[in-house]
Short mmCIF file of C-alpha atoms (C1' of nucleotides) in Angstrom, two decimals:
data_model
loop_
_atom_site.label_atom_id
_atom_site.label_comp_id
_atom_site.label_asym_id
_atom_site.label_seq_id
_atom_site.Cartn_x
_atom_site.Cartn_y
_atom_site.Cartn_z
CA UNK L 174 -24.14 28.32 22.49
CA UNK L 175 -21.33 25.78 22.80
CA UNK L 176 -18.35 27.52 24.36
CA UNK L 177 -15.62 28.15 21.79
CA UNK L 178 -12.87 27.83 24.32
CA UNK L 179 -13.83 24.35 25.08
CA UNK L 180 -14.13 23.46 21.44
CA UNK L 181 -10.64 24.73 21.06
CA UNK L 182 -9.38 22.76 23.99
CA UNK L 183 -10.92 19.59 22.60
CA UNK L 184 -9.39 20.07 19.18
CA UNK L 185 -5.96 20.59 20.76
CA UNK L 186 -6.41 17.43 22.78
CA UNK L 187 -7.40 15.49 19.69
CA UNK L 188 -4.27 16.57 17.83
CA UNK L 189 -2.09 15.81 20.88
CA UNK L 190 -3.58 12.36 21.33
CA UNK L 191 -3.38 11.71 17.64
CA UNK L 192 0.30 12.63 17.58
CA UNK L 193 0.95 10.43 20.58
CA UNK L 194 -0.98 7.27 19.74
CA UNK L 195 -2.18 7.46 16.15
CA UNK L 196 -5.59 7.61 14.68
CA UNK L 197 -6.52 4.00 15.23
CA UNK L 198 -5.82 4.31 19.00
CA UNK L 199 -7.45 7.67 19.36
CA UNK L 200 -9.86 7.31 22.25
CA UNK L 201 -12.76 9.59 23.20
CA UNK L 202 -12.09 9.01 26.87
CA UNK L 203 -8.47 10.00 26.52
CA UNK L 204 -9.35 13.12 24.53
CA UNK L 205 -11.91 14.19 27.09
CA UNK L 206 -9.48 13.62 29.88
CA UNK L 207 -6.67 15.54 28.28
CA UNK L 208 -8.94 18.42 27.46
CA UNK L 209 -10.22 18.42 31.08
CA UNK L 210 -13.75 18.02 29.75
CA UNK L 211 -16.57 15.52 30.10
CA UNK L 212 -17.28 13.08 27.28
CA UNK L 213 -20.64 14.81 26.86
CA UNK L 214 -18.87 17.87 25.59
CA UNK L 215 -17.41 15.82 22.75
CA UNK L 216 -20.72 14.19 21.65
CA UNK L 217 -22.47 17.53 21.93
CA UNK L 218 -20.24 18.74 19.09
CA UNK L 219 -19.63 15.71 16.90
CA UNK L 220 -21.73 12.59 16.33
CA UNK L 221 -18.81 10.22 16.31
CA UNK L 222 -15.08 9.80 16.63
CA UNK L 223 -14.41 10.06 12.92
CA UNK L 224 -16.33 13.28 12.58
CA UNK L 225 -14.38 14.74 15.44
CA UNK L 226 -11.06 13.62 13.97
CA UNK L 227 -11.97 15.06 10.58
CA UNK L 228 -12.86 18.40 12.16
CA UNK L 229 -9.60 18.52 14.01
CA UNK L 230 -7.59 17.81 10.81
CA UNK L 231 -9.49 20.47 8.91
CA UNK L 232 -8.57 22.88 11.63
CA UNK L 233 -4.89 22.15 11.85
CA UNK L 234 -4.32 22.24 8.11
CA UNK L 235 -5.85 25.64 7.62
CA UNK L 236 -4.03 28.74 6.53
CA UNK L 237 -0.46 27.60 6.43
CA UNK L 238 -0.22 28.98 2.96
CA UNK L 239 1.65 31.90 1.41
CA UNK L 240 3.12 31.39 -2.03
CA UNK L 241 6.80 32.61 -2.00
CA UNK L 242 7.43 35.33 -4.60
CA UNK L 243 10.94 36.52 -4.35
CA UNK L 244 11.42 37.13 -8.04
CA UNK L 245 13.80 34.27 -8.65
CA UNK L 246 13.12 30.56 -8.84
CA UNK L 247 16.14 29.59 -6.65
CA UNK L 248 15.00 31.67 -3.73
CA UNK L 249 11.32 30.76 -4.20
CA UNK L 250 12.46 27.11 -4.10
CA UNK L 251 14.43 27.58 -0.93
CA UNK L 252 11.54 29.32 0.83
CA UNK L 253 9.24 26.41 -0.14
CA UNK L 254 11.74 23.93 1.11
CA UNK L 255 12.24 25.88 4.32
CA UNK L 256 8.54 25.94 4.97
CA UNK L 257 8.29 22.26 4.20
CA UNK L 258 11.06 21.56 6.59
CA UNK L 259 9.39 23.50 9.34
CA UNK L 260 6.13 21.64 8.70
CA UNK L 261 7.84 18.27 8.79
CA UNK L 262 9.80 19.08 11.94
CA UNK L 263 6.90 20.43 13.93
CA UNK L 264 6.50 18.09 16.86
CA UNK L 265 2.80 17.51 16.35
CA UNK L 266 2.30 17.66 12.55
CA UNK L 267 5.37 15.51 11.83
CA UNK L 268 3.85 12.70 13.86
CA UNK L 269 0.33 13.10 12.57
CA UNK L 270 1.24 13.25 8.86
CA UNK L 271 2.62 9.71 8.35
CA UNK L 272 -0.30 8.37 10.38
CA UNK L 273 -2.57 10.26 8.06
CA UNK L 274 -0.87 8.83 4.97
CA UNK L 275 -1.41 5.33 6.27
CA UNK L 276 -4.99 5.96 7.25
CA UNK L 277 -6.15 7.61 4.08
CA UNK L 278 -5.25 4.38 2.24
CA UNK L 279 -8.08 2.71 4.16
CA UNK L 280 -10.53 5.57 4.90
CA UNK L 281 -11.90 7.28 1.76
CA UNK L 282 -13.72 9.96 3.66
CA UNK L 283 -10.55 10.89 5.57
CA UNK L 284 -8.65 10.74 2.25
CA UNK L 285 -11.06 13.25 0.69
CA UNK L 286 -10.55 15.75 3.54
CA UNK L 287 -6.81 15.40 3.56
CA UNK L 288 -6.62 15.90 -0.19
CA UNK L 289 -8.89 18.97 -0.07
CA UNK L 290 -7.19 20.48 3.01
CA UNK L 291 -3.52 19.68 2.40
CA UNK L 292 -2.64 18.05 -0.86
CA UNK L 293 -4.50 20.26 -3.26
CA UNK L 294 -3.78 23.70 -1.82
CA UNK L 295 -0.08 22.75 -1.50
CA UNK L 296 0.12 21.70 -5.09
CA UNK L 297 -1.77 24.75 -6.28
CA UNK L 298 0.63 27.08 -4.56
CA UNK L 299 3.65 25.26 -5.94
CA UNK L 300 2.14 25.48 -9.48
CA UNK L 301 1.80 29.27 -9.21
CA UNK L 302 5.44 29.44 -8.18
CA UNK L 303 6.57 27.44 -11.18
CA UNK L 304 4.37 29.27 -13.63
CA UNK L 305 6.01 32.54 -12.54
CA UNK L 306 9.40 30.99 -13.20
CA UNK L 307 8.25 30.01 -16.67
CA UNK L 308 7.07 33.59 -17.33
CA UNK L 309 10.41 34.86 -16.21
CA UNK L 310 12.11 32.52 -18.69
CA UNK L 311 13.81 30.53 -15.92
CA UNK L 312 11.98 27.36 -16.87
CA UNK L 313 11.13 25.90 -20.27
CA UNK L 314 7.45 26.22 -21.20
CA UNK L 315 7.15 22.53 -21.74
CA UNK L 316 8.45 21.62 -18.25
CA UNK L 317 6.57 18.66 -16.82
CA UNK L 318 5.28 20.35 -13.64
CA UNK L 319 3.72 17.18 -12.43
CA UNK L 320 7.04 15.50 -12.35
CA UNK L 321 8.90 18.46 -10.92
CA UNK L 322 6.38 18.72 -8.11
CA UNK L 323 7.23 15.20 -7.03
CA UNK L 324 10.95 16.14 -6.82
CA UNK L 325 10.14 19.11 -4.61
CA UNK L 326 8.44 17.75 -1.60
CA UNK L 327 9.40 14.10 -1.86
CA UNK L 328 13.07 14.14 -0.81
CA UNK L 329 12.35 16.17 2.32
CA UNK L 330 9.45 14.05 3.33
CA UNK L 331 11.45 10.91 2.56
CA UNK L 332 14.41 11.97 4.62
CA UNK L 333 12.67 13.47 7.60
CA UNK L 334 9.68 11.31 7.94
CA UNK L 335 10.18 8.00 6.24
CA UNK L 336 13.79 7.59 7.04
CA UNK L 337 13.64 9.59 10.22
CA UNK L 338 17.10 10.95 9.54
CA UNK L 339 18.01 14.49 10.38
CA UNK L 340 18.93 17.14 7.81
CA UNK L 341 22.12 19.01 8.41
CA UNK L 342 22.19 22.73 7.78
CA UNK L 343 23.37 22.74 4.22
CA UNK L 344 20.97 20.05 3.19
CA UNK L 345 18.28 22.21 1.74
CA UNK L 346 20.82 24.27 -0.20
CA UNK L 347 22.33 21.22 -1.71
CA UNK L 348 18.85 19.90 -2.57
CA UNK L 349 17.86 23.17 -4.15
CA UNK L 350 21.02 23.06 -6.33
CA UNK L 351 20.23 19.54 -7.41
CA UNK L 352 16.64 20.36 -8.28
CA UNK L 353 17.57 23.43 -10.29
CA UNK L 354 20.01 21.32 -12.27
CA UNK L 355 17.42 18.56 -12.74
CA UNK L 356 14.73 20.79 -14.18
CA UNK L 357 17.25 22.58 -16.38
CA UNK L 358 16.60 25.92 -14.93
CA UNK L 359 18.02 28.91 -16.79
CA UNK L 360 19.31 31.99 -15.09
CA UNK L 361 16.80 34.77 -15.75
CA UNK L 362 19.51 36.87 -17.43
CA UNK L 363 20.70 34.25 -19.84
CA UNK L 364 18.86 33.21 -22.97
CA UNK R 205 8.11 -29.97 16.17
CA UNK R 206 5.82 -27.01 15.18
CA UNK R 207 4.45 -27.58 11.74
CA UNK R 208 6.16 -25.24 9.20
CA UNK R 209 3.10 -25.21 6.93
CA UNK R 210 1.05 -23.75 9.75
CA UNK R 211 3.70 -21.22 10.64
CA UNK R 212 3.66 -20.11 7.02
CA UNK R 213 -0.15 -19.90 6.92
CA UNK R 214 -0.17 -17.75 10.01
CA UNK R 215 2.52 -15.40 8.70
CA UNK R 216 0.55 -14.97 5.49
CA UNK R 217 -2.59 -14.24 7.50
CA UNK R 218 -0.72 -11.63 9.56
CA UNK R 219 0.36 -9.83 6.44
CA UNK R 220 -3.07 -9.92 4.90
CA UNK R 221 -4.72 -8.60 8.05
CA UNK R 222 -2.06 -5.99 8.39
CA UNK R 223 -2.60 -4.82 4.91
CA UNK R 224 -6.30 -4.74 5.37
CA UNK R 225 -6.61 -3.03 8.76
CA UNK R 226 -3.26 -1.72 9.88
CA UNK R 227 -0.97 -2.65 12.68
CA UNK R 228 -3.00 -1.00 15.39
CA UNK R 229 -6.13 -2.96 14.46
CA UNK R 230 -4.27 -6.30 13.96
CA UNK R 231 -6.21 -8.80 16.07
CA UNK R 232 -5.00 -12.26 17.10
CA UNK R 233 -8.46 -13.62 16.70
CA UNK R 234 -8.72 -12.34 13.14
CA UNK R 235 -5.35 -13.71 12.26
CA UNK R 236 -6.16 -17.12 13.65
CA UNK R 237 -9.49 -17.20 11.85
CA UNK R 238 -7.93 -16.11 8.54
CA UNK R 239 -5.26 -18.67 8.80
CA UNK R 240 -7.83 -21.36 9.70
CA UNK R 241 -6.02 -22.05 12.92
CA UNK R 242 -6.62 -21.97 16.67
CA UNK R 243 -5.37 -19.09 18.70
CA UNK R 244 -3.23 -21.60 20.63
CA UNK R 245 -1.17 -22.11 17.47
CA UNK R 246 -0.22 -18.43 17.56
CA UNK R 247 0.73 -18.33 21.20
CA UNK R 248 2.63 -21.52 20.81
CA UNK R 249 4.98 -19.70 18.45
CA UNK R 250 5.19 -16.09 19.76
CA UNK R 251 4.67 -14.74 23.20
CA UNK R 252 2.70 -11.75 22.08
CA UNK R 253 1.16 -9.79 19.24
CA UNK R 254 4.09 -7.55 18.81
CA UNK R 255 6.57 -10.50 18.56
CA UNK R 256 4.39 -12.17 16.01
CA UNK R 257 4.04 -8.97 13.93
CA UNK R 258 7.84 -8.42 14.04
CA UNK R 259 8.45 -12.00 12.90
CA UNK R 260 6.02 -11.45 10.01
CA UNK R 261 7.73 -8.31 8.89
CA UNK R 262 11.15 -9.87 9.04
CA UNK R 263 9.87 -12.64 6.85
CA UNK R 264 8.31 -10.48 4.19
CA UNK R 265 11.23 -8.13 3.75
CA UNK R 266 13.70 -10.91 3.16
CA UNK R 267 15.50 -11.61 -0.04
CA UNK R 268 13.99 -9.07 -2.40
CA UNK R 269 17.44 -7.88 -3.20
CA UNK R 270 19.62 -8.05 -6.30
CA UNK R 271 21.88 -5.17 -7.16
CA UNK R 272 21.37 -4.25 -10.78
CA UNK R 273 24.67 -4.30 -12.70
CA UNK R 274 24.00 -3.54 -16.37
CA UNK R 275 27.24 -1.69 -16.95
CA UNK R 276 25.68 1.75 -17.25
CA UNK R 277 24.20 4.02 -14.62
CA UNK R 278 21.21 4.90 -16.62
CA UNK R 279 20.01 1.33 -17.02
CA UNK R 280 20.98 0.44 -13.46
CA UNK R 281 18.89 3.37 -12.35
CA UNK R 282 15.95 2.25 -14.45
CA UNK R 283 16.11 -1.24 -13.03
CA UNK R 284 16.22 0.17 -9.51
CA UNK R 285 13.18 2.32 -10.27
CA UNK R 286 11.35 -0.54 -11.85
CA UNK R 287 11.89 -2.76 -8.80
CA UNK R 288 10.82 0.06 -6.54
CA UNK R 289 7.67 0.56 -8.54
CA UNK R 290 6.80 -3.07 -8.39
CA UNK R 291 7.34 -3.07 -4.64
CA UNK R 292 5.17 0.02 -4.15
CA UNK R 293 2.40 -1.38 -6.37
CA UNK R 294 2.29 -4.81 -4.77
CA UNK R 295 -1.14 -5.02 -3.27
CA UNK R 296 0.06 -6.17 0.09
CA UNK R 297 3.40 -4.35 0.64
CA UNK R 298 2.09 -1.12 -0.67
CA UNK R 299 -0.56 -1.11 2.11
CA UNK R 300 1.71 -2.30 4.85
CA UNK R 301 4.54 0.14 4.08
CA UNK R 302 2.92 3.43 5.04
CA UNK R 303 1.45 1.83 8.08
CA UNK R 304 4.93 0.69 9.02
CA UNK R 305 6.29 4.24 8.53
CA UNK R 306 3.65 5.64 10.85
CA UNK R 307 4.14 2.90 13.47
CA UNK R 308 7.95 3.09 13.60
CA UNK R 309 7.68 6.67 14.71
CA UNK R 310 6.00 5.35 17.91
CA UNK R 311 7.49 1.90 18.39
CA UNK R 312 11.34 1.84 18.64
CA UNK R 313 11.56 -1.97 18.61
CA UNK R 314 9.61 -2.15 15.37
CA UNK R 315 11.66 0.71 14.02
CA UNK R 316 14.85 -1.25 14.67
CA UNK R 317 13.57 -4.29 12.78
CA UNK R 318 12.34 -2.25 9.87
CA UNK R 319 15.63 -0.35 9.61
CA UNK R 320 17.62 -3.52 9.74
CA UNK R 321 15.39 -5.46 7.41
CA UNK R 322 14.40 -2.93 4.83
CA UNK R 323 16.04 0.42 5.14
CA UNK R 324 19.71 -0.58 5.55
CA UNK R 325 19.94 -3.35 2.96
CA UNK R 326 18.13 -1.17 0.38
CA UNK R 327 20.58 1.68 0.93
CA UNK R 328 23.58 -0.61 0.89
CA UNK R 329 22.59 -1.99 -2.54
CA UNK R 330 22.02 1.47 -3.91
CA UNK R 331 25.43 2.56 -2.68
CA UNK R 332 27.15 -0.31 -4.49
CA UNK R 333 25.36 0.72 -7.66
CA UNK R 334 26.58 4.36 -7.33
CA UNK R 335 30.11 3.32 -6.48
CA UNK R 336 30.28 1.42 -9.67
CA UNK R 337 29.13 4.40 -11.56
CA UNK R 338 31.90 6.45 -9.96
CA UNK R 339 34.44 3.83 -10.93
CA UNK R 340 33.22 3.93 -14.52
CA UNK R 341 33.61 7.72 -14.48
CA UNK R 342 29.91 8.31 -14.84
CA UNK R 343 29.65 10.14 -11.54
CA UNK R 344 32.02 12.64 -9.92
CA UNK R 345 33.94 11.15 -7.00
CA UNK R 346 32.70 13.76 -4.56
CA UNK R 347 29.07 13.12 -5.36
CA UNK R 348 26.94 13.43 -2.23
CA UNK R 349 25.52 9.85 -2.24
CA UNK R 350 23.46 10.54 0.85
CA UNK R 351 21.65 13.24 -1.07
CA UNK R 352 21.36 11.29 -4.28
CA UNK R 353 19.83 8.34 -2.48
CA UNK R 354 17.01 10.65 -1.27
CA UNK R 355 16.29 11.58 -4.85
CA UNK R 356 16.10 8.00 -6.03
CA UNK R 357 13.40 6.42 -3.90
CA UNK R 358 11.63 9.49 -2.61
CA UNK R 359 9.73 10.64 -5.74
CA UNK R 360 8.33 7.19 -6.42
CA UNK R 361 7.25 6.68 -2.85
CA UNK R 362 5.83 10.14 -2.74
CA UNK R 363 3.79 9.76 -5.89
CA UNK R 364 2.49 6.20 -5.43
CA UNK R 365 2.12 6.01 -1.71
CA UNK R 366 1.77 9.45 -0.22
CA UNK R 367 -0.21 11.08 -3.03
CA UNK R 368 -1.80 7.81 -4.14
CA UNK R 369 -1.51 8.92 -7.73
CA UNK R 370 -0.76 6.50 -10.57
CA UNK R 371 2.40 6.63 -12.58
CA UNK R 372 1.83 6.65 -16.33
CA UNK R 373 4.08 4.43 -18.49
CA UNK R 374 6.67 7.02 -19.32
CA UNK R 375 7.01 8.25 -15.78
CA UNK R 376 10.02 6.29 -14.71
CA UNK R 377 11.85 7.20 -17.85
CA UNK R 378 11.22 10.87 -17.32
CA UNK R 379 12.32 10.55 -13.70
CA UNK R 380 15.45 8.78 -14.58
CA UNK R 381 16.32 11.56 -17.07
CA UNK R 382 15.80 14.16 -14.40
CA UNK R 383 17.85 12.25 -11.88
CA UNK R 384 20.76 11.80 -14.32
CA UNK R 385 20.77 15.48 -15.03
CA UNK R 386 20.46 16.37 -11.34
CA UNK R 387 23.48 14.37 -10.34
CA UNK R 388 25.55 15.56 -13.23
CA UNK R 389 26.13 12.13 -14.69
CA UNK R 390 28.75 11.91 -17.47
CA UNK R 391 28.46 9.54 -20.30
CA UNK R 392 31.11 6.87 -19.73
CA UNK R 393 32.86 7.69 -22.99
CA UNK R 394 33.14 11.42 -22.46
CA UNK R 395 35.65 12.97 -20.20
"C1'" DT E 257 0.66 -50.42 20.74
"C1'" DC E 258 1.66 -46.69 23.61
"C1'" DT E 259 2.67 -41.81 24.30
"C1'" DG E 260 3.82 -36.99 23.97
"C1'" DG E 261 3.21 -33.01 21.54
"C1'" DA E 262 0.87 -30.07 18.28
"C1'" DC E 263 -3.62 -29.30 16.56
"C1'" DG E 264 -8.63 -26.64 16.25
"C1'" DA E 265 -12.05 -24.92 19.12
"C1'" DT E 266 -13.80 -22.52 22.78
"C1'" DA E 267 -14.52 -20.60 27.41
"C1'" DC E 268 -12.73 -17.30 30.58
"C1'" DG E 269 -11.22 -13.07 33.34
"C1'" DG E 270 -9.94 -8.69 32.73
"C1'" DA E 271 -9.27 -4.53 30.31
"C1'" DA E 272 -10.37 -0.79 27.02
"C1'" DC E 273 -13.47 1.72 24.64
"C1'" DC E 274 -17.92 3.33 22.13
"C1'" DG E 275 -22.03 5.84 22.47
"C1'" DT E 276 -26.01 6.77 25.60
"C1'" DC E 277 -27.91 8.48 29.59
"C1'" DC E 278 -28.40 10.89 33.93
"C1'" DC E 279 -26.86 13.92 37.52
"C1'" DG E 280 -26.21 18.32 40.08
"C1'" DA E 281 -23.64 22.74 39.28
"C1'" DC E 282 -23.37 26.78 36.84
"C1'" DC E 283 -24.66 30.83 34.09
"C1'" DA E 284 -26.88 33.99 30.98
"C1'" DA E 285 -30.99 35.71 29.23
"C1'" DA E 286 -35.80 36.64 29.90
"C1'" DT H 257 -36.19 34.74 39.91
"C1'" DT H 258 -37.06 31.49 36.69
"C1'" DT H 259 -35.51 28.69 32.84
"C1'" DG H 260 -32.93 26.44 29.28
"C1'" DG H 261 -28.72 24.95 27.78
"C1'" DT H 262 -23.84 23.79 28.65
"C1'" DC H 263 -20.60 22.06 31.90
"C1'" DG H 264 -17.68 17.98 34.32
"C1'" DG H 265 -18.30 13.56 36.07
"C1'" DG H 266 -19.42 9.08 35.77
"C1'" DA H 267 -22.60 4.82 35.43
"C1'" DC H 268 -24.14 1.70 32.00
"C1'" DG H 269 -24.78 -2.05 28.30
"C1'" DG H 270 -22.49 -3.82 24.61
"C1'" DT H 271 -18.53 -4.98 21.98
"C1'" DT H 272 -13.84 -6.21 21.05
"C1'" DC H 273 -9.68 -7.99 22.24
"C1'" DC H 274 -5.55 -10.04 24.88
"C1'" DG H 275 -3.43 -13.72 26.90
"C1'" DT H 276 -4.47 -18.14 29.51
"C1'" DA H 277 -6.47 -22.43 30.18
"C1'" DT H 278 -8.83 -26.61 29.02
"C1'" DC H 279 -11.00 -29.65 26.01
"C1'" DG H 280 -10.86 -34.03 22.75
"C1'" DT H 281 -8.47 -35.20 18.29
"C1'" DC H 282 -4.76 -36.68 15.57
"C1'" DC H 283 -0.30 -38.41 14.39
"C1'" DA H 284 4.61 -39.68 14.39
"C1'" DG H 285 8.10 -42.02 16.76
"C1'" DA H 286 9.41 -45.33 20.29
#
DNA sequence: TCTGGACGATACGGAACCGTCCCGACCAAA
DNA sequence: TTTGGTCGGGACGGTTCCGTATCGTCCAGA
């Protein structure tokens, strides 16, 4: 009975406000105002600010999946890095993400949602990608995937988000080269 | 004329409150109470909350320097990683840091202080370390230090802080191995 | 002994915000 | 045409907090 268009407008407003001011300063009044909506519309949908925020996060993290499967590790890697870069450059997500990292350290409930909605699916997709590379003989069977995963996303997050530096065009290529060398990837043709 | 012991107590309280609740929820009242001090003591020292917070950050980032110089890149690298791990496991710093990352994206003045107090000195020290390795012939002269720096701190930050996962004992060793392979380090003896 | 400044405590005005409540307008289904 | 639920708007009590102001106390230096 609640109008979906209004729910959508509110969710958008939450994400915008979140990106602009951070979770701690997220105010119901500001969200309602930005959405062009009465506060009643918010409390008709969620019992509290935290519930509303969690709903918005669940929404925004959905469905940006797709496991790259180009047939070679190098190109799979590049596609993953490209997607990551896009994610971390997006004007909204790139501002919400570090805020989320800081907040999850203090808010277990939020931490659970973030892990379930973002962390876990991302890692699962990357694992599929690496397993395919192992099957193709591009990676040793005993490769420490846990460790390799850290090397995949970490440098991009570090550069773009933590250091707030930009990444010049060739950056992802150079990074992919380094990663392939680090994990001792074999060309599929070679032994 | 202001009592240094009280200034110190306040700074400690700021950092504790910051670690516990985050910058956005940092309250002057709570700081004063935790320090066992009147609010007047705070405003006698700093004109506002932001100034006080910036002073506290400048304090806490000071002097944890030391460029490792063991004579070999591998061991230098390990010492750097050890120091980084300690830093990111410290109960106070590890909670303030992600909050700082999130806040700097919104607060240019804070961003400046953090860059000057933490980012820049850290990178300069790492650069010294890599230059020594180049002089010893352990690294190629045209190594992209910018890129290598990302690979050094990023994985540890990613694992400990972003993912909030623990690092088992052998983790730093395995990471150092990977890094050395990635940057194509030569043993000093070899050509 | 006098005195100025820092000290802890606390009251204050003003602002922001949470969550509740109530209003009249609107609309779709009965 | 009636009715039930959502809509935007906004008042409300209660809380938290900022930054200022005002106490009486304490102490070091003149």
